[in-house]
CSV table of C-alpha atoms and ligand atoms in Angstrom, one decimal:
chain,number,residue,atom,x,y,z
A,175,UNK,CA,-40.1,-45.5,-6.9
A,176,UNK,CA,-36.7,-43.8,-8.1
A,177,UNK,CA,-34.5,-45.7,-10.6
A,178,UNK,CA,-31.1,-43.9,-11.3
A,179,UNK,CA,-28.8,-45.3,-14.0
A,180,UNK,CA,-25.9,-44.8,-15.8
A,181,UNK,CA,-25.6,-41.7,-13.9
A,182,UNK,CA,-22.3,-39.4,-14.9
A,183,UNK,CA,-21.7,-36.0,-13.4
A,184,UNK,CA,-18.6,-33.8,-14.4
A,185,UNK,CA,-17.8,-30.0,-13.1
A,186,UNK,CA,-15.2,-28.2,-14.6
A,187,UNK,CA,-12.6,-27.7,-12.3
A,188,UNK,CA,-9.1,-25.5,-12.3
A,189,UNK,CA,-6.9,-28.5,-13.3
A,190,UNK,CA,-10.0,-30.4,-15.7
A,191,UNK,CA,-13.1,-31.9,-15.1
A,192,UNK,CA,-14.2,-33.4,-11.9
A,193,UNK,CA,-16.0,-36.6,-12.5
A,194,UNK,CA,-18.6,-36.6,-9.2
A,195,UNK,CA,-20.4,-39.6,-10.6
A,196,UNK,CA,-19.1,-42.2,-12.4
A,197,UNK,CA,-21.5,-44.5,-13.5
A,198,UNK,CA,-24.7,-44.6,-11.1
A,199,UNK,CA,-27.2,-47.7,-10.9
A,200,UNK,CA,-30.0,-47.1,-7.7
A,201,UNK,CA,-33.2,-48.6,-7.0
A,202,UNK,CA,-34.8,-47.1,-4.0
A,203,UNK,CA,-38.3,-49.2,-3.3
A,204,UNK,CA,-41.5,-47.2,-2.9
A,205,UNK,CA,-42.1,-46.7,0.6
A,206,UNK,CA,-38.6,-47.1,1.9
A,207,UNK,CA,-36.0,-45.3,4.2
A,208,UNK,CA,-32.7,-45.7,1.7
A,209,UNK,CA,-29.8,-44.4,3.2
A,210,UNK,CA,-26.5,-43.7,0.8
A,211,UNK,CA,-23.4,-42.7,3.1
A,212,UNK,CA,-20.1,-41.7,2.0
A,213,UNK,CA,-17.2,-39.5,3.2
A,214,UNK,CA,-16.7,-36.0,2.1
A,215,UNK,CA,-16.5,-35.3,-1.3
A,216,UNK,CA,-17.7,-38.9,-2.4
A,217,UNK,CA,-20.1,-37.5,-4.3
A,218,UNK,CA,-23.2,-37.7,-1.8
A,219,UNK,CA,-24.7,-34.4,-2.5
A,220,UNK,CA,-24.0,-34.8,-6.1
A,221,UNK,CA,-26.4,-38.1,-6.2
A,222,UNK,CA,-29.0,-36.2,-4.6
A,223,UNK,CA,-29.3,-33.5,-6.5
A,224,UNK,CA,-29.3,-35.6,-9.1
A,225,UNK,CA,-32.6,-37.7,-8.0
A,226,UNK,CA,-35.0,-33.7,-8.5
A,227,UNK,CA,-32.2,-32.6,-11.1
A,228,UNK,CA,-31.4,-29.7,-9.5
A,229,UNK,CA,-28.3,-30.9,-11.3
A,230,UNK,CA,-29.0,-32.5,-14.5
A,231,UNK,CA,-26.4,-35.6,-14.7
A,232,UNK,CA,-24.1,-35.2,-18.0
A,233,UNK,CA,-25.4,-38.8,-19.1
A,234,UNK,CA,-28.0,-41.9,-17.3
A,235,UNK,CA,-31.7,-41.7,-16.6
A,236,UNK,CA,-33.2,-40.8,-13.4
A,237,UNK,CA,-37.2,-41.8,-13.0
A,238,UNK,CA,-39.4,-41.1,-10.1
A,239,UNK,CA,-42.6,-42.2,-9.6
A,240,UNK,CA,-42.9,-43.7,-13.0
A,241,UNK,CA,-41.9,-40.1,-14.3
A,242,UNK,CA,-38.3,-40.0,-16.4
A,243,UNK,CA,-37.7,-36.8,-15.2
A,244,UNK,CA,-34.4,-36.7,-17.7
A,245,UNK,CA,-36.8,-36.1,-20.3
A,246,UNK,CA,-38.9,-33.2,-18.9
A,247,UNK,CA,-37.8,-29.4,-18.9
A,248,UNK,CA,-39.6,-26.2,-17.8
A,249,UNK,CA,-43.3,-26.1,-16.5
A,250,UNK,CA,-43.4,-30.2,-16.7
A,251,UNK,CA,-40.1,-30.1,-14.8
A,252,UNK,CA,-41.6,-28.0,-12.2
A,253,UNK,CA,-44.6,-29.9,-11.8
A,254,UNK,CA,-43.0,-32.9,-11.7
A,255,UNK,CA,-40.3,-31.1,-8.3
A,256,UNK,CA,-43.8,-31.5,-6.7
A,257,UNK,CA,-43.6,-34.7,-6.0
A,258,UNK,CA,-39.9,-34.5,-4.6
A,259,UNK,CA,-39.4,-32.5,-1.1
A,260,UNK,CA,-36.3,-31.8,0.6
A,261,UNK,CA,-34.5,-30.4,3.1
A,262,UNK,CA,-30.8,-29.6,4.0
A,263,UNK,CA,-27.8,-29.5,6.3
A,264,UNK,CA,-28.2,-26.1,6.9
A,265,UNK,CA,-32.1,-25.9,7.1
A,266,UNK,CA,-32.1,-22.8,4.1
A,267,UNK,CA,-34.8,-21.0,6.1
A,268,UNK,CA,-35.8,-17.2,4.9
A,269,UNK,CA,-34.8,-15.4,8.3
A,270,UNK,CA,-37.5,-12.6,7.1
A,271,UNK,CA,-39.8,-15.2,7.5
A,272,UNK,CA,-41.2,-16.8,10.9
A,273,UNK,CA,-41.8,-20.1,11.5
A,274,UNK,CA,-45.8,-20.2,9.7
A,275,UNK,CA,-43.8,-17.9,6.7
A,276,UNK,CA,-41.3,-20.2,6.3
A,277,UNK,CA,-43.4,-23.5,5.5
A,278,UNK,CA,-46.4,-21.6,3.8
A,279,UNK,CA,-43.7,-19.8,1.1
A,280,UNK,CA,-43.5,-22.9,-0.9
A,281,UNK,CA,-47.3,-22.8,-1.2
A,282,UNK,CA,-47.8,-19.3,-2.0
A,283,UNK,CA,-45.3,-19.6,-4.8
A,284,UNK,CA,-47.8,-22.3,-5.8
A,285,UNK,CA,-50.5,-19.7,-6.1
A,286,UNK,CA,-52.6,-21.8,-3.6
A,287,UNK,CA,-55.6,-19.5,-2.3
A,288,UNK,CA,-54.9,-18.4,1.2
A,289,UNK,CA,-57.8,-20.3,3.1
A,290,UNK,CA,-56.0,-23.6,1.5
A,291,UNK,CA,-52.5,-22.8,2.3
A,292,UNK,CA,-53.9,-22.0,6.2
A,293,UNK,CA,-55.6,-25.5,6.3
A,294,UNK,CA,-52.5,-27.5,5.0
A,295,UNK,CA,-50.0,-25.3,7.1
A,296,UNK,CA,-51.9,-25.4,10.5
A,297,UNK,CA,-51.5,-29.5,10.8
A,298,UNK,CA,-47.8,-29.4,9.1
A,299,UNK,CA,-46.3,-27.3,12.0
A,300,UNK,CA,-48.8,-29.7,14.7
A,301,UNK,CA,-46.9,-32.4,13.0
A,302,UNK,CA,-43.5,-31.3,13.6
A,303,UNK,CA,-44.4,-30.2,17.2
A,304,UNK,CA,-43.9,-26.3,16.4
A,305,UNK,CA,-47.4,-25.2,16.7
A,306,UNK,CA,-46.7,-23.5,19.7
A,307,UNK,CA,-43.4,-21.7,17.9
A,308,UNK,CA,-45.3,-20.3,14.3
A,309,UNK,CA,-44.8,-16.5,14.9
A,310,UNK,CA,-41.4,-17.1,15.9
A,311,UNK,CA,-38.5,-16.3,13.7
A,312,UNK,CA,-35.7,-18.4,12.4
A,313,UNK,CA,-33.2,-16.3,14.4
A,314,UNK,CA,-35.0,-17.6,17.6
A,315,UNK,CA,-35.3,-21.2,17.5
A,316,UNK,CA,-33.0,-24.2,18.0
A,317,UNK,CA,-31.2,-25.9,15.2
A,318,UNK,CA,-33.4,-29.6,15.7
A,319,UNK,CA,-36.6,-26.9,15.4
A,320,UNK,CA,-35.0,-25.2,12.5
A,321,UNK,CA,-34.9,-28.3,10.5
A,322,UNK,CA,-38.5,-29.4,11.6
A,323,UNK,CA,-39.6,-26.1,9.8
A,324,UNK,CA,-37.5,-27.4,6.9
A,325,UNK,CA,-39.0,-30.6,7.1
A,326,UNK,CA,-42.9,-29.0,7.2
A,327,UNK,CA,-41.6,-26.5,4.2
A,328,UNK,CA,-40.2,-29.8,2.7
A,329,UNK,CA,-44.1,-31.2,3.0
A,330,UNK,CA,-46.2,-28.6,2.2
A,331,UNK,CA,-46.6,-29.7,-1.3
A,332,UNK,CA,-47.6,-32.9,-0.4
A,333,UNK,CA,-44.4,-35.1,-2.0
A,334,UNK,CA,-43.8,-38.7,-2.6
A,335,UNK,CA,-40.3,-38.8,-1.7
A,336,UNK,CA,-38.4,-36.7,0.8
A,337,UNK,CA,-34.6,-36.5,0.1
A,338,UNK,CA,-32.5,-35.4,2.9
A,339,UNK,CA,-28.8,-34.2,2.5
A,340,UNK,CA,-26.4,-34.5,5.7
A,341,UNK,CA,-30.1,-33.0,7.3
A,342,UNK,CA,-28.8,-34.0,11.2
A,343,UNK,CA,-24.9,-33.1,10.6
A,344,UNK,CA,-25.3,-30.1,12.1
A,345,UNK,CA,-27.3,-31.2,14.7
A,346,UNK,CA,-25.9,-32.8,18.2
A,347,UNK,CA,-26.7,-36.3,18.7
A,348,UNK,CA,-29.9,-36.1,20.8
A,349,UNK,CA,-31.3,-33.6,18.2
A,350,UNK,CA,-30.1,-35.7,15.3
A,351,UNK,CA,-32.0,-38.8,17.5
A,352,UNK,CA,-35.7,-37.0,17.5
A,353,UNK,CA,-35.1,-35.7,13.7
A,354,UNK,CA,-34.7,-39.3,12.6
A,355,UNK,CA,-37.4,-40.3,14.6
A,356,UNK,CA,-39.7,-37.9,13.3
A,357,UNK,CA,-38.7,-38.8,9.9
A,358,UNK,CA,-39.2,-42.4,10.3
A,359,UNK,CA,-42.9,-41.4,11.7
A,360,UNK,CA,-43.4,-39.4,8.7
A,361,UNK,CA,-42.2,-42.6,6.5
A,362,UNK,CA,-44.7,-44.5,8.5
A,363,UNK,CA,-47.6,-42.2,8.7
A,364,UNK,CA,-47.3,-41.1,5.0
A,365,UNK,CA,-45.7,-43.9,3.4
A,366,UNK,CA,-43.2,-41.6,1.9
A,367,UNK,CA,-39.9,-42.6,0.3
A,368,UNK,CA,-37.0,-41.1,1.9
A,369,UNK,CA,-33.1,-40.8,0.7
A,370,UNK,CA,-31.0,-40.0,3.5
A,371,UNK,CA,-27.7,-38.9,2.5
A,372,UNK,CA,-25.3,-39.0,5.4
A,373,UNK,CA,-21.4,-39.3,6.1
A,374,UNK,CA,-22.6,-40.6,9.8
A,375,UNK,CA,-22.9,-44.7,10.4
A,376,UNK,CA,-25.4,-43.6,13.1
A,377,UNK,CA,-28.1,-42.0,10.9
A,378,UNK,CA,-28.3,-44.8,8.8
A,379,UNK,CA,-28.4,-47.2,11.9
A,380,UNK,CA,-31.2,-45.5,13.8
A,381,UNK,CA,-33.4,-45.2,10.2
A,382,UNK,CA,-32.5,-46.8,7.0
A,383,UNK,CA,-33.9,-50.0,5.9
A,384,UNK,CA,-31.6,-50.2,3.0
A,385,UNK,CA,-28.2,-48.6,2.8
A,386,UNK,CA,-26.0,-47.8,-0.4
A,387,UNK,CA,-22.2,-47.0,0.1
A,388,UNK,CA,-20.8,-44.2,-2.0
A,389,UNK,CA,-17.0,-43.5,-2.7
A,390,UNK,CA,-15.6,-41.6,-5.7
A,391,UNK,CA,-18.8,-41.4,-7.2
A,392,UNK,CA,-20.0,-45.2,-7.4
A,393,UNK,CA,-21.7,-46.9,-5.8
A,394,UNK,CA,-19.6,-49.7,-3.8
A,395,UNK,CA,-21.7,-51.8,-1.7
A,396,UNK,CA,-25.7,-51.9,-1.2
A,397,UNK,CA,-27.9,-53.9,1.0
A,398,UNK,CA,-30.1,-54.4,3.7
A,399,UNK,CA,-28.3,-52.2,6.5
A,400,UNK,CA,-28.0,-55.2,8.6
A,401,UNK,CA,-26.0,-57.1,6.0
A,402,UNK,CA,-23.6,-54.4,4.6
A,403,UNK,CA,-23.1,-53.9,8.8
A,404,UNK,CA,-22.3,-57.6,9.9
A,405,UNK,CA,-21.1,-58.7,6.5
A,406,UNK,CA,-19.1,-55.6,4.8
A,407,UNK,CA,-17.4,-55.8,1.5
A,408,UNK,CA,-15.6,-53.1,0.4
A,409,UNK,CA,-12.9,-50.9,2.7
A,410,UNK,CA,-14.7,-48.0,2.9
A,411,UNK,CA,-17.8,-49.5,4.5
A,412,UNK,CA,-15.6,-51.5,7.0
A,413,UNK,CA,-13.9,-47.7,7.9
A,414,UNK,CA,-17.1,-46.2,8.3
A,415,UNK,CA,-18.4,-49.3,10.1
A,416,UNK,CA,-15.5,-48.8,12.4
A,417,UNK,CA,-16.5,-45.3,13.2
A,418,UNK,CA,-19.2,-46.7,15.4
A,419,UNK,CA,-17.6,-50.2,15.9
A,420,UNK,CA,-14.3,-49.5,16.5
A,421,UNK,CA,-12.7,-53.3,15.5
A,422,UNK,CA,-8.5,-52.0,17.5
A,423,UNK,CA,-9.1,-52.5,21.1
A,424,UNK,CA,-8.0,-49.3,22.8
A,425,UNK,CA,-4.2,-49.7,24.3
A,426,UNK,CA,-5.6,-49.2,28.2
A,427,UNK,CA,-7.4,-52.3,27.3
A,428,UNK,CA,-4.3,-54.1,25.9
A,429,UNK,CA,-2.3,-53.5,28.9
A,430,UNK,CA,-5.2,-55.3,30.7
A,431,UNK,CA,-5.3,-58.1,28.6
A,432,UNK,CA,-1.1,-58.4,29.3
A,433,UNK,CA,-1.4,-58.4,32.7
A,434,UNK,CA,-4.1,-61.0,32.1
A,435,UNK,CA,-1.8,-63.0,29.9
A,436,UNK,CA,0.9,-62.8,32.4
A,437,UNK,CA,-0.7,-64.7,35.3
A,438,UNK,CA,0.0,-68.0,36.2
A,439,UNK,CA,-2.3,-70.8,34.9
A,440,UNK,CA,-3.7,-73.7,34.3
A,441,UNK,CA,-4.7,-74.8,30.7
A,442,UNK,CA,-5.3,-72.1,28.2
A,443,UNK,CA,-6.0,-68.8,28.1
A,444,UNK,CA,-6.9,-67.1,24.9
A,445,UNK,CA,-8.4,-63.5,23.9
A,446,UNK,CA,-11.4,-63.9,21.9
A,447,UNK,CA,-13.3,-61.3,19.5
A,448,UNK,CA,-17.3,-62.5,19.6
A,449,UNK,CA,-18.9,-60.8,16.7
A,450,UNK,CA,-22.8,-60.8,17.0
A,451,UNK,CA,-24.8,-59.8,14.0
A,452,UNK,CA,-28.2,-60.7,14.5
A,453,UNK,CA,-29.7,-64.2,15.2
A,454,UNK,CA,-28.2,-65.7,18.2
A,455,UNK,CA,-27.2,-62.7,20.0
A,456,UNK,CA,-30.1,-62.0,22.3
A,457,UNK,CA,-29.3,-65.9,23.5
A,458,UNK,CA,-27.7,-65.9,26.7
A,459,UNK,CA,-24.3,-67.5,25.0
A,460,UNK,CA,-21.7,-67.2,27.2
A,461,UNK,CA,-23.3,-68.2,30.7
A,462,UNK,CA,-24.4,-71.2,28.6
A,463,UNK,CA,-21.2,-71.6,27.6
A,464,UNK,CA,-19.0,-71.0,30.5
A,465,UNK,CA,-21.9,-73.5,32.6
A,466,UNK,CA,-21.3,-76.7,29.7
A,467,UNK,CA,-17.4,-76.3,29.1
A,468,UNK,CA,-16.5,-75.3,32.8
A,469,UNK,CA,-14.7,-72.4,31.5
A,470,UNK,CA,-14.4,-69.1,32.8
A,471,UNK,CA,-15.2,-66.5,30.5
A,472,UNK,CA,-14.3,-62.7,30.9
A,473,UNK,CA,-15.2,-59.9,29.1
A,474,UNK,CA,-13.0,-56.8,28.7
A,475,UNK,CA,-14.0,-54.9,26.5
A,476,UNK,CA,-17.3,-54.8,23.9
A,477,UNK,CA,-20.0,-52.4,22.5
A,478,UNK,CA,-23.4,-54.6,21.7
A,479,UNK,CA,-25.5,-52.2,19.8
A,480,UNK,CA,-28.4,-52.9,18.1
A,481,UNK,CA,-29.8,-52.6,14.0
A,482,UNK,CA,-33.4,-52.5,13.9
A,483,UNK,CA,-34.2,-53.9,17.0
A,484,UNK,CA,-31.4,-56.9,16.2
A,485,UNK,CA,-28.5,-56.8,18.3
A,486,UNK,CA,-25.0,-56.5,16.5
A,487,UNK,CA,-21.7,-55.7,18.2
A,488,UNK,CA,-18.4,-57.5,18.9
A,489,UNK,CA,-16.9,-58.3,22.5
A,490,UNK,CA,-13.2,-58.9,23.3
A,491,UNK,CA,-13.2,-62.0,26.1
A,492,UNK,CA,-10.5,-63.4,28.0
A,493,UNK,CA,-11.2,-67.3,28.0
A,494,UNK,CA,-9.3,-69.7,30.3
A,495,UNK,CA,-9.5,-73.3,30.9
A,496,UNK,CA,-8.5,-76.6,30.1
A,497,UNK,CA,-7.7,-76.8,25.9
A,498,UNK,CA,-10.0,-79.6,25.1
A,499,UNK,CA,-13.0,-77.8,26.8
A,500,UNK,CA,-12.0,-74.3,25.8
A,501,UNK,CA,-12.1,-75.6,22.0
A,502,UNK,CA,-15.4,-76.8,22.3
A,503,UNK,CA,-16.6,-73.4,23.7
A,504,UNK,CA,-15.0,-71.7,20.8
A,505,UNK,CA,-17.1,-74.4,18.5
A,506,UNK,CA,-20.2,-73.7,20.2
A,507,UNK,CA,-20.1,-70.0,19.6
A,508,UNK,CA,-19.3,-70.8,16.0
A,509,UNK,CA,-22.1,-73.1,15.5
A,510,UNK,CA,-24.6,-70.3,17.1
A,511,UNK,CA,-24.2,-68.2,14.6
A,512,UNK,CA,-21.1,-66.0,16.6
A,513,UNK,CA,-18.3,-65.1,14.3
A,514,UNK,CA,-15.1,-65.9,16.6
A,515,UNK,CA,-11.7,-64.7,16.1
A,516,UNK,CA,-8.5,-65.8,18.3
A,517,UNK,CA,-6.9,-62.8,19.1
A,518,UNK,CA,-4.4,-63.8,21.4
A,519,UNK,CA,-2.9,-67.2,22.7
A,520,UNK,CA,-1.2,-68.2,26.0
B,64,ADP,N1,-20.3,-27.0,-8.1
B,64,ADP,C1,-19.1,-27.7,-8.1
B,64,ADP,N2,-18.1,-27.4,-8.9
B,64,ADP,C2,-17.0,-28.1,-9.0
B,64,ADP,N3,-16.8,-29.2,-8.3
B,64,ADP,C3,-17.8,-29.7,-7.5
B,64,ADP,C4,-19.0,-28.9,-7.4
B,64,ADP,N4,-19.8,-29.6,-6.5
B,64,ADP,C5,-19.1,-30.7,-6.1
B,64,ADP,N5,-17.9,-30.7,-6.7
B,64,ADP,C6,-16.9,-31.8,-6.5
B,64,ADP,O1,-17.5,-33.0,-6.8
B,64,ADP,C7,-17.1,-34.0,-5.8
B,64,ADP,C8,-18.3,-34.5,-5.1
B,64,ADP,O2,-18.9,-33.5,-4.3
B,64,ADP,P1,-20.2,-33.7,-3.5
B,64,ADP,O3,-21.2,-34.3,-4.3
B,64,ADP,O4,-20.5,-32.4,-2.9
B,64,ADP,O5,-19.7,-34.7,-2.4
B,64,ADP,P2,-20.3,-35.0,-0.9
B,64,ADP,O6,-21.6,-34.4,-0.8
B,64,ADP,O7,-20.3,-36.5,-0.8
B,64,ADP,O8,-19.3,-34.3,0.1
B,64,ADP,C9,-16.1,-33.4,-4.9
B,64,ADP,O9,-14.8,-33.6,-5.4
B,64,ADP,C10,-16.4,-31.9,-5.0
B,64,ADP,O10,-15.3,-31.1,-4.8
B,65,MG,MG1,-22.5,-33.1,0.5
């Protein structure tokens, strides 16, 4: 559906040229939620703009929809925007306009006859859940209902792909929660392609089937989100990763662990990091565990999320017993699938 390549994007800066994007290659599938997620300044909004040329890229081919859009100018250019809607981080709503204004302007700059532009605008704002809200004003609605006018504006001439730039960063995190959710419906509903261009871990969690990982303009790492999650590569996916997974246990929790550590006992004691990813996880592990090795298993600390319905997570466990038994537990785990890492020994 959109094939970048060899994208390179240069501004002229105060001390030179600022390369934004060095050397793009991206295949986002028809159909798809295809998150890209980078910090600040790594080039996200650059990419995006790339994918409708709002900026044209200073070399590399971008096609959508079987269009190379790299070769089109002007009124073919225009036509060809059609296909591609989008919204942004900041909604870019005309505050002279209410709510009906707002998603009919795109239309009416069309040139579609009124009776047209009522009967695609009417089910557009039912869509978003703002029929009740179309007289209302920009200046009187909530931020999450700000950006469902910008996602019925982005709509309204009936797209193929939807990009999204940092659309829920300036929303709080229930908002951002019923955004995605309406955008995944929309994906669904419409089989639409949507690029979601986030700094957030979160956003691409909750929606993305696929995930690309930006970082000085290129591309680092790409994959199915619940690979690049359980298996990442490259630094910057294991720091963003981390955001929402921190991997240090926090020091209240190591003082715990010390006093743990410090009792008497029998045997072994060890502090374990369990990484689920996946398979395996929804098992109930560690009562199996702690029943066949006669070991006693505590957790102290752990976040078990879940990726598409998959759990994935890591949990911090105090393990005692007798060595032998104790090693077999930490076999077991291995051989279900649970990535295990000794932390600590005693
Ligand atoms: N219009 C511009 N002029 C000069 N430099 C720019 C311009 N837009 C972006 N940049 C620079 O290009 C790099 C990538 O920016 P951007 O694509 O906005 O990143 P992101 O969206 O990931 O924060 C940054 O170093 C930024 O400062
Ligand atoms: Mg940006």
């Amino acid at each position: 559906m959109i094939e970048l390549s060899g994208i390179f994007q240069t501004y002229p800066g105060p001390s030179g040229p600022v390369e934004a994007l060095r050397g793009i290659d991206l295949h986002v599938p028809a159909g798809s939620v295809f998150g890209v997620i980078g910090r600040s300044g790594a080039g996200k909004s650059s990419l995006v703009r790339t994918i409708n040329l709002l900026n044209r890229p200073a070399a590399g081919r971008v096609v959508v929809d079987g269009r190379e859009l790299t070769q089109l100018s002007g009124a073919a250019l225009r036509e060809a925007r059609k296909a591609i809607g989008m919204v942004f981080q900041h909604f870019n709503l005309l505050s002279s306009r209410t709510v009906y204004g707002n998603v009919a302007l795109p239309l009416e700059l069309a040139g579609l006859p009124a009776g047209e532009i009522r009967a695609r605008v009417g089910p557009l704002l039912e869509l978003v859940g703002l029929s009740g809200l179309r007289g209302r004003y920009p200046a009187q609605i909530s931020g999450g209902q700000k950006q469902r006018v910008g996602i019925a504006r982005a709509l309204a001439s009936r797209p193929r792909v939807l990009l999204s730039d940092e659309a829920t960063s300036a929303l709080d995190p229930e908002t951002t929660r019923s955004i995605l959710a309406l955008l995944q419906q929309i994906n669904r509903e419409f089989g639409l392609t949507i690029v979601l261009i986030t700094h957030q871990m979160q956003v691409i969690k909750q929606v993305a089937e696929r995930v690309a990982v930006i970082d000085a303009g290129r591309i680092v790492e790409q994959g199915p989100v619940l690979q690049v999650f359980t298996q990442p590569q490259h630094a910057t996916t294991r720091s963003l990763i981390d955001d929402i997974a921190p991997q240090a246990l926090p020091e209240s929790v190591l003082a715990r662990i010390r006093a743990l550590m410090a009792q008497p006992h029998e045997g072994s004691a060890r502090l374990l990091r369990l990484a689920f990813a996946g398979e395996g996880a929804d098992r109930p592990l560690l009562s199996d565990v702690i029943r066949r090795f006669g070991i006693d298993l505590s957790i102290v600390h752990g976040q078990v999320d879940e990726i598409q319905g998959r759990p994935f997570g890591s949990l911090a466990v105090f393990a005692r017993g007798a060595h032998e038994p104790l090693r077999q537990a930490v076999s077991h785990l291995r051989g279900a699938g649970v990535q295990v890492q000794e932390v600590a020994y005693a």
